[in-house]
mmCIF file of C-alpha atoms in Angstrom:
data_model
loop_
_atom_site.group_PDB
_atom_site.id
_atom_site.type_symbol
_atom_site.label_atom_id
_atom_site.label_comp_id
_atom_site.label_asym_id
_atom_site.label_seq_id
_atom_site.Cartn_x
_atom_site.Cartn_y
_atom_site.Cartn_z
ATOM 1 C CA UNK P 24 108.108 52.413 24.937
ATOM 2 C CA UNK P 25 106.755 56.050 24.568
ATOM 3 C CA UNK P 26 104.197 54.772 21.979
ATOM 4 C CA UNK P 27 102.877 52.488 24.678
ATOM 5 C CA UNK P 28 103.243 55.127 27.296
ATOM 6 C CA UNK P 29 101.165 57.338 25.310
ATOM 7 C CA UNK P 30 98.619 54.782 24.540
ATOM 8 C CA UNK P 31 98.008 54.116 28.062
ATOM 9 C CA UNK P 32 97.647 57.669 29.062
ATOM 10 C CA UNK P 33 95.315 58.322 26.047
ATOM 11 C CA UNK P 34 92.777 55.032 26.953
ATOM 12 C CA UNK P 35 92.870 55.913 30.545
ATOM 13 C CA UNK P 36 92.300 59.560 30.056
ATOM 14 C CA UNK P 37 89.217 58.450 27.580
ATOM 15 C CA UNK P 38 88.161 56.272 30.374
ATOM 16 C CA UNK P 39 88.196 58.910 33.120
ATOM 17 C CA UNK P 40 86.352 61.365 30.982
ATOM 18 C CA UNK P 41 83.980 59.079 29.678
ATOM 19 C CA UNK P 42 82.886 58.250 33.305
ATOM 20 C CA UNK P 43 83.744 54.716 33.595
ATOM 21 C CA UNK P 44 84.781 54.847 36.946
ATOM 22 C CA UNK P 45 82.843 55.498 40.221
ATOM 23 C CA UNK P 46 83.462 58.898 42.274
ATOM 24 C CA UNK P 47 84.617 57.045 45.148
ATOM 25 C CA UNK P 48 86.525 54.325 43.234
ATOM 26 C CA UNK P 49 90.309 54.004 43.677
ATOM 27 C CA UNK P 50 92.086 53.945 40.306
ATOM 28 C CA UNK P 51 94.444 51.001 41.582
ATOM 29 C CA UNK P 52 97.441 50.627 39.508
ATOM 30 C CA UNK P 53 97.387 46.692 39.544
ATOM 31 C CA UNK P 54 93.599 46.623 38.167
ATOM 32 C CA UNK P 55 94.807 49.067 35.936
ATOM 33 C CA UNK P 56 97.914 47.550 34.650
ATOM 34 C CA UNK P 57 95.689 44.083 34.167
ATOM 35 C CA UNK P 58 93.174 46.160 32.191
ATOM 36 C CA UNK P 59 95.659 47.535 29.610
ATOM 37 C CA UNK P 60 97.945 44.693 29.633
ATOM 38 C CA UNK P 61 101.056 46.508 30.762
ATOM 39 C CA UNK P 62 103.354 46.818 33.597
ATOM 40 C CA UNK P 63 102.571 49.133 36.260
ATOM 41 C CA UNK P 64 105.210 51.692 35.165
ATOM 42 C CA UNK P 65 103.178 53.141 32.191
ATOM 43 C CA UNK P 66 100.016 53.370 34.683
ATOM 44 C CA UNK P 67 101.750 54.880 37.091
ATOM 45 C CA UNK P 68 103.288 57.668 34.632
ATOM 46 C CA UNK P 69 99.795 58.055 33.190
ATOM 47 C CA UNK P 70 97.997 58.521 36.635
ATOM 48 C CA UNK P 71 100.727 61.435 37.278
ATOM 49 C CA UNK P 72 99.826 63.051 33.855
ATOM 50 C CA UNK P 73 96.079 62.905 34.676
ATOM 51 C CA UNK P 74 96.785 64.398 38.052
ATOM 52 C CA UNK P 75 98.754 67.321 36.537
ATOM 53 C CA UNK P 76 95.869 67.765 33.772
ATOM 54 C CA UNK P 77 93.771 68.107 36.851
ATOM 55 C CA UNK P 78 91.433 64.979 35.843
ATOM 56 C CA UNK P 79 92.165 62.914 39.060
ATOM 57 C CA UNK P 80 93.737 63.856 42.329
ATOM 58 C CA UNK P 81 95.618 62.129 44.880
ATOM 59 C CA UNK P 82 93.204 60.909 48.146
ATOM 60 C CA UNK P 83 92.887 58.123 50.686
ATOM 61 C CA UNK P 84 95.349 55.511 49.511
ATOM 62 C CA UNK P 85 95.665 56.432 45.836
ATOM 63 C CA UNK P 86 93.850 58.243 42.802
ATOM 64 C CA UNK P 87 90.344 59.096 42.462
ATOM 65 C CA UNK P 88 88.472 61.046 39.703
ATOM 66 C CA UNK P 89 88.159 64.760 40.200
ATOM 67 C CA UNK P 90 84.872 66.073 40.837
ATOM 68 C CA UNK P 91 84.759 69.946 41.074
ATOM 69 C CA UNK P 92 83.356 71.651 44.040
ATOM 70 C CA UNK P 93 80.099 73.568 43.459
ATOM 71 C CA UNK P 94 82.267 76.777 43.551
ATOM 72 C CA UNK P 95 84.656 75.665 41.011
ATOM 73 C CA UNK P 96 81.891 74.306 38.589
ATOM 74 C CA UNK P 97 80.231 77.469 38.762
ATOM 75 C CA UNK P 98 83.718 79.152 37.647
ATOM 76 C CA UNK P 99 83.779 76.802 34.685
ATOM 77 C CA UNK P 100 80.623 77.214 33.726
ATOM 78 C CA UNK P 101 80.827 80.991 33.780
ATOM 79 C CA UNK P 102 84.175 80.293 31.737
ATOM 80 C CA UNK P 103 82.316 77.770 29.418
ATOM 81 C CA UNK P 104 79.699 80.613 28.554
ATOM 82 C CA UNK P 105 82.033 83.226 27.550
ATOM 83 C CA UNK P 106 84.138 80.951 25.585
ATOM 84 C CA UNK P 107 80.721 79.893 23.570
ATOM 85 C CA UNK P 108 79.287 83.234 23.038
ATOM 86 C CA UNK P 109 82.630 84.494 22.202
ATOM 87 C CA UNK P 110 82.574 82.801 18.647
ATOM 88 C CA UNK P 111 79.516 84.488 17.696
ATOM 89 C CA UNK P 112 79.937 87.807 18.852
ATOM 90 C CA UNK P 113 83.522 88.339 17.473
ATOM 91 C CA UNK P 114 81.740 88.027 13.814
ATOM 92 C CA UNK P 115 79.250 90.349 15.298
ATOM 93 C CA UNK P 116 81.975 92.889 15.634
ATOM 94 C CA UNK P 117 83.709 92.183 12.780
ATOM 95 C CA UNK P 118 81.907 91.390 9.825
ATOM 96 C CA UNK P 119 85.121 90.317 8.158
ATOM 97 C CA UNK P 120 84.927 87.190 10.555
ATOM 98 C CA UNK P 121 82.676 84.626 8.745
ATOM 99 C CA UNK P 122 81.572 80.983 10.173
ATOM 100 C CA UNK P 123 83.007 78.439 7.783
ATOM 101 C CA UNK P 124 80.010 77.005 5.884
ATOM 102 C CA UNK P 125 81.453 73.661 5.330
ATOM 103 C CA UNK P 126 81.808 72.955 9.210
ATOM 104 C CA UNK P 127 78.245 74.596 9.612
ATOM 105 C CA UNK P 128 76.832 72.354 7.351
ATOM 106 C CA UNK P 129 78.290 68.996 7.949
ATOM 107 C CA UNK P 130 77.581 69.693 11.670
ATOM 108 C CA UNK P 131 73.947 70.383 11.008
ATOM 109 C CA UNK P 132 73.580 67.114 9.147
ATOM 110 C CA UNK P 133 74.658 65.116 12.077
ATOM 111 C CA UNK P 134 71.923 66.719 14.238
ATOM 112 C CA UNK P 135 69.158 66.667 11.375
ATOM 113 C CA UNK P 136 70.025 63.189 11.229
ATOM 114 C CA UNK P 137 69.533 62.588 15.326
ATOM 115 C CA UNK P 138 66.197 64.760 14.701
ATOM 116 C CA UNK P 139 64.834 61.782 12.404
ATOM 117 C CA UNK P 140 66.070 59.146 14.735
ATOM 118 C CA UNK P 141 66.324 60.767 18.278
ATOM 119 C CA UNK P 142 69.157 58.874 20.432
ATOM 120 C CA UNK P 143 68.213 57.258 23.527
ATOM 121 C CA UNK P 144 68.833 59.011 26.972
ATOM 122 C CA UNK P 145 72.289 58.512 27.868
ATOM 123 C CA UNK P 146 74.953 60.274 30.072
ATOM 124 C CA UNK P 147 77.446 59.696 27.547
ATOM 125 C CA UNK P 148 75.483 61.856 25.037
ATOM 126 C CA UNK P 149 77.469 64.854 26.520
ATOM 127 C CA UNK P 150 80.208 63.929 24.356
ATOM 128 C CA UNK P 151 77.761 64.316 21.024
ATOM 129 C CA UNK P 152 76.982 67.916 23.046
ATOM 130 C CA UNK P 153 80.499 68.805 23.503
ATOM 131 C CA UNK P 154 81.507 68.207 19.672
ATOM 132 C CA UNK P 155 78.338 70.559 18.641
ATOM 133 C CA UNK P 156 79.982 73.483 20.609
ATOM 134 C CA UNK P 157 83.329 72.423 19.837
ATOM 135 C CA UNK P 158 82.401 72.727 15.946
ATOM 136 C CA UNK P 159 80.224 75.760 16.427
ATOM 137 C CA UNK P 160 83.532 77.344 17.989
ATOM 138 C CA UNK P 161 85.914 76.340 15.055
ATOM 139 C CA UNK P 162 83.983 77.535 12.049
ATOM 140 C CA UNK P 163 84.034 80.825 13.800
ATOM 141 C CA UNK P 164 87.772 80.580 13.012
ATOM 142 C CA UNK P 165 89.755 80.945 16.239
ATOM 143 C CA UNK P 166 91.341 77.956 16.971
ATOM 144 C CA UNK P 167 92.611 79.311 20.246
ATOM 145 C CA UNK P 168 89.214 79.934 21.323
ATOM 146 C CA UNK P 169 87.947 76.452 20.339
ATOM 147 C CA UNK P 170 91.014 74.845 22.304
ATOM 148 C CA UNK P 171 90.078 76.865 25.297
ATOM 149 C CA UNK P 172 86.439 75.886 25.061
ATOM 150 C CA UNK P 173 87.422 71.715 24.749
ATOM 151 C CA UNK P 174 89.693 71.774 27.323
ATOM 152 C CA UNK P 175 87.274 73.691 29.965
ATOM 153 C CA UNK P 176 84.353 71.201 28.723
ATOM 154 C CA UNK P 177 86.489 68.299 29.513
ATOM 155 C CA UNK P 178 86.735 69.444 33.106
ATOM 156 C CA UNK P 179 83.245 69.391 33.660
ATOM 157 C CA UNK P 180 82.227 66.629 31.664
ATOM 158 C CA UNK P 181 82.191 64.490 34.525
ATOM 159 C CA UNK P 182 79.517 66.147 35.901
ATOM 160 C CA UNK P 183 77.544 67.315 32.765
ATOM 161 C CA UNK P 184 77.059 64.004 31.884
ATOM 162 C CA UNK P 185 74.125 63.599 34.154
ATOM 163 C CA UNK P 186 72.335 66.208 32.518
ATOM 164 C CA UNK P 187 71.242 63.784 29.930
ATOM 165 C CA UNK P 188 69.466 61.441 31.657
ATOM 166 C CA UNK P 189 65.958 61.726 29.825
ATOM 167 C CA UNK P 190 64.840 61.526 26.469
ATOM 168 C CA UNK P 191 62.912 64.994 26.880
ATOM 169 C CA UNK P 192 66.345 66.591 27.399
ATOM 170 C CA UNK P 193 68.031 64.925 24.722
ATOM 171 C CA UNK P 194 65.456 65.924 22.289
ATOM 172 C CA UNK P 195 65.405 69.585 23.369
ATOM 173 C CA UNK P 196 68.876 69.638 23.045
ATOM 174 C CA UNK P 197 68.582 68.380 19.288
ATOM 175 C CA UNK P 198 66.186 70.847 18.626
ATOM 176 C CA UNK P 199 68.088 73.976 20.029
ATOM 177 C CA UNK P 200 71.518 72.658 18.266
ATOM 178 C CA UNK P 201 69.562 73.083 14.982
ATOM 179 C CA UNK P 202 67.933 76.376 15.713
ATOM 180 C CA UNK P 203 71.298 77.831 17.058
ATOM 181 C CA UNK P 204 73.307 76.357 13.866
ATOM 182 C CA UNK P 205 70.797 77.248 11.142
ATOM 183 C CA UNK P 206 70.673 80.835 12.457
ATOM 184 C CA UNK P 207 74.416 81.267 12.090
ATOM 185 C CA UNK P 208 74.489 79.370 8.891
ATOM 186 C CA UNK P 209 71.770 82.084 7.734
ATOM 187 C CA UNK P 210 73.754 84.847 8.858
ATOM 188 C CA UNK P 211 71.248 85.932 11.596
ATOM 189 C CA UNK P 212 74.310 85.878 14.056
ATOM 190 C CA UNK P 213 72.223 88.301 16.610
ATOM 191 C CA UNK P 214 69.530 85.777 17.124
ATOM 192 C CA UNK P 215 72.113 83.151 17.019
ATOM 193 C CA UNK P 216 73.846 84.817 19.793
ATOM 194 C CA UNK P 217 70.651 85.067 21.931
ATOM 195 C CA UNK P 218 69.602 81.438 21.123
ATOM 196 C CA UNK P 219 73.039 80.262 22.294
ATOM 197 C CA UNK P 220 73.095 82.173 25.424
ATOM 198 C CA UNK P 221 69.589 80.773 26.413
ATOM 199 C CA UNK P 222 70.761 77.208 25.507
ATOM 200 C CA UNK P 223 74.080 77.225 27.702
ATOM 201 C CA UNK P 224 72.580 79.457 30.568
ATOM 202 C CA UNK P 225 71.542 83.115 30.330
ATOM 203 C CA UNK P 226 71.819 84.184 33.779
ATOM 204 C CA UNK P 227 74.326 82.723 36.769
ATOM 205 C CA UNK P 228 71.088 81.875 38.260
ATOM 206 C CA UNK P 229 69.996 79.152 35.551
ATOM 207 C CA UNK P 230 73.997 78.147 35.484
ATOM 208 C CA UNK P 231 74.295 77.334 39.136
ATOM 209 C CA UNK P 232 70.828 75.846 38.970
ATOM 210 C CA UNK P 233 71.889 73.397 36.284
ATOM 211 C CA UNK P 234 75.280 72.722 37.886
ATOM 212 C CA UNK P 235 73.435 71.665 41.223
ATOM 213 C CA UNK P 236 70.950 69.555 39.588
ATOM 214 C CA UNK P 237 73.705 67.893 37.600
ATOM 215 C CA UNK P 238 75.740 67.331 40.856
ATOM 216 C CA UNK P 239 72.448 65.886 42.498
ATOM 217 C CA UNK P 240 72.338 63.304 39.653
ATOM 218 C CA UNK P 241 75.975 62.175 39.413
ATOM 219 C CA UNK P 242 76.023 61.457 43.232
ATOM 220 C CA UNK P 243 72.713 59.288 42.590
ATOM 221 C CA UNK P 244 73.628 57.661 39.557
ATOM 222 C CA UNK P 245 77.448 57.755 39.019
ATOM 223 C CA UNK P 246 77.922 54.299 40.996
ATOM 224 C CA UNK P 247 75.523 52.895 38.736
ATOM 225 C CA UNK P 248 77.265 53.405 35.350
#
């Protein structure tokens, strides 16, 4: 029974994070139980756990996907930038902290392949973007830092996914990711730090502009996915 509960929680969590539910769509127990082919009990438990994770929240008549307010989103974006940059700055401060070349090489190969065959514009490209940043962090050798980055990235995915609606934005992301990784691979950490800072937002004004734009796009497109 525990494995069934875990499976329902895992699958429902993935669906929430991947934007499968509209921002005004109620997560009805009966409909979800039919979707997963289970009784309402594991669904109810999964919803409670997701509420505890702050990925959904109780509203009128049931649960809905949590969408951060702009002020909250600003805080999350600021935390994300801090965690991102720390992965490189700790290596700048302490030469004994070196990025794992195997992790860097593997991730670079993925992005070289995307440069050759650019992915289509798709909100779910955000998952590829998150993986890049998580792997860059993991290569720095501090797993706690990476875990915190993954957690905050998931909290803002529901909004950030609407930053990848154009092919130009996807291509720019691919190019910038390769530049950052190559700088880190080559030991040019100061340059890598500056490139990463520019990529994720080198001022709070830029961060707020991106957050506001993403929220606007979410309002315009989320019910169409």
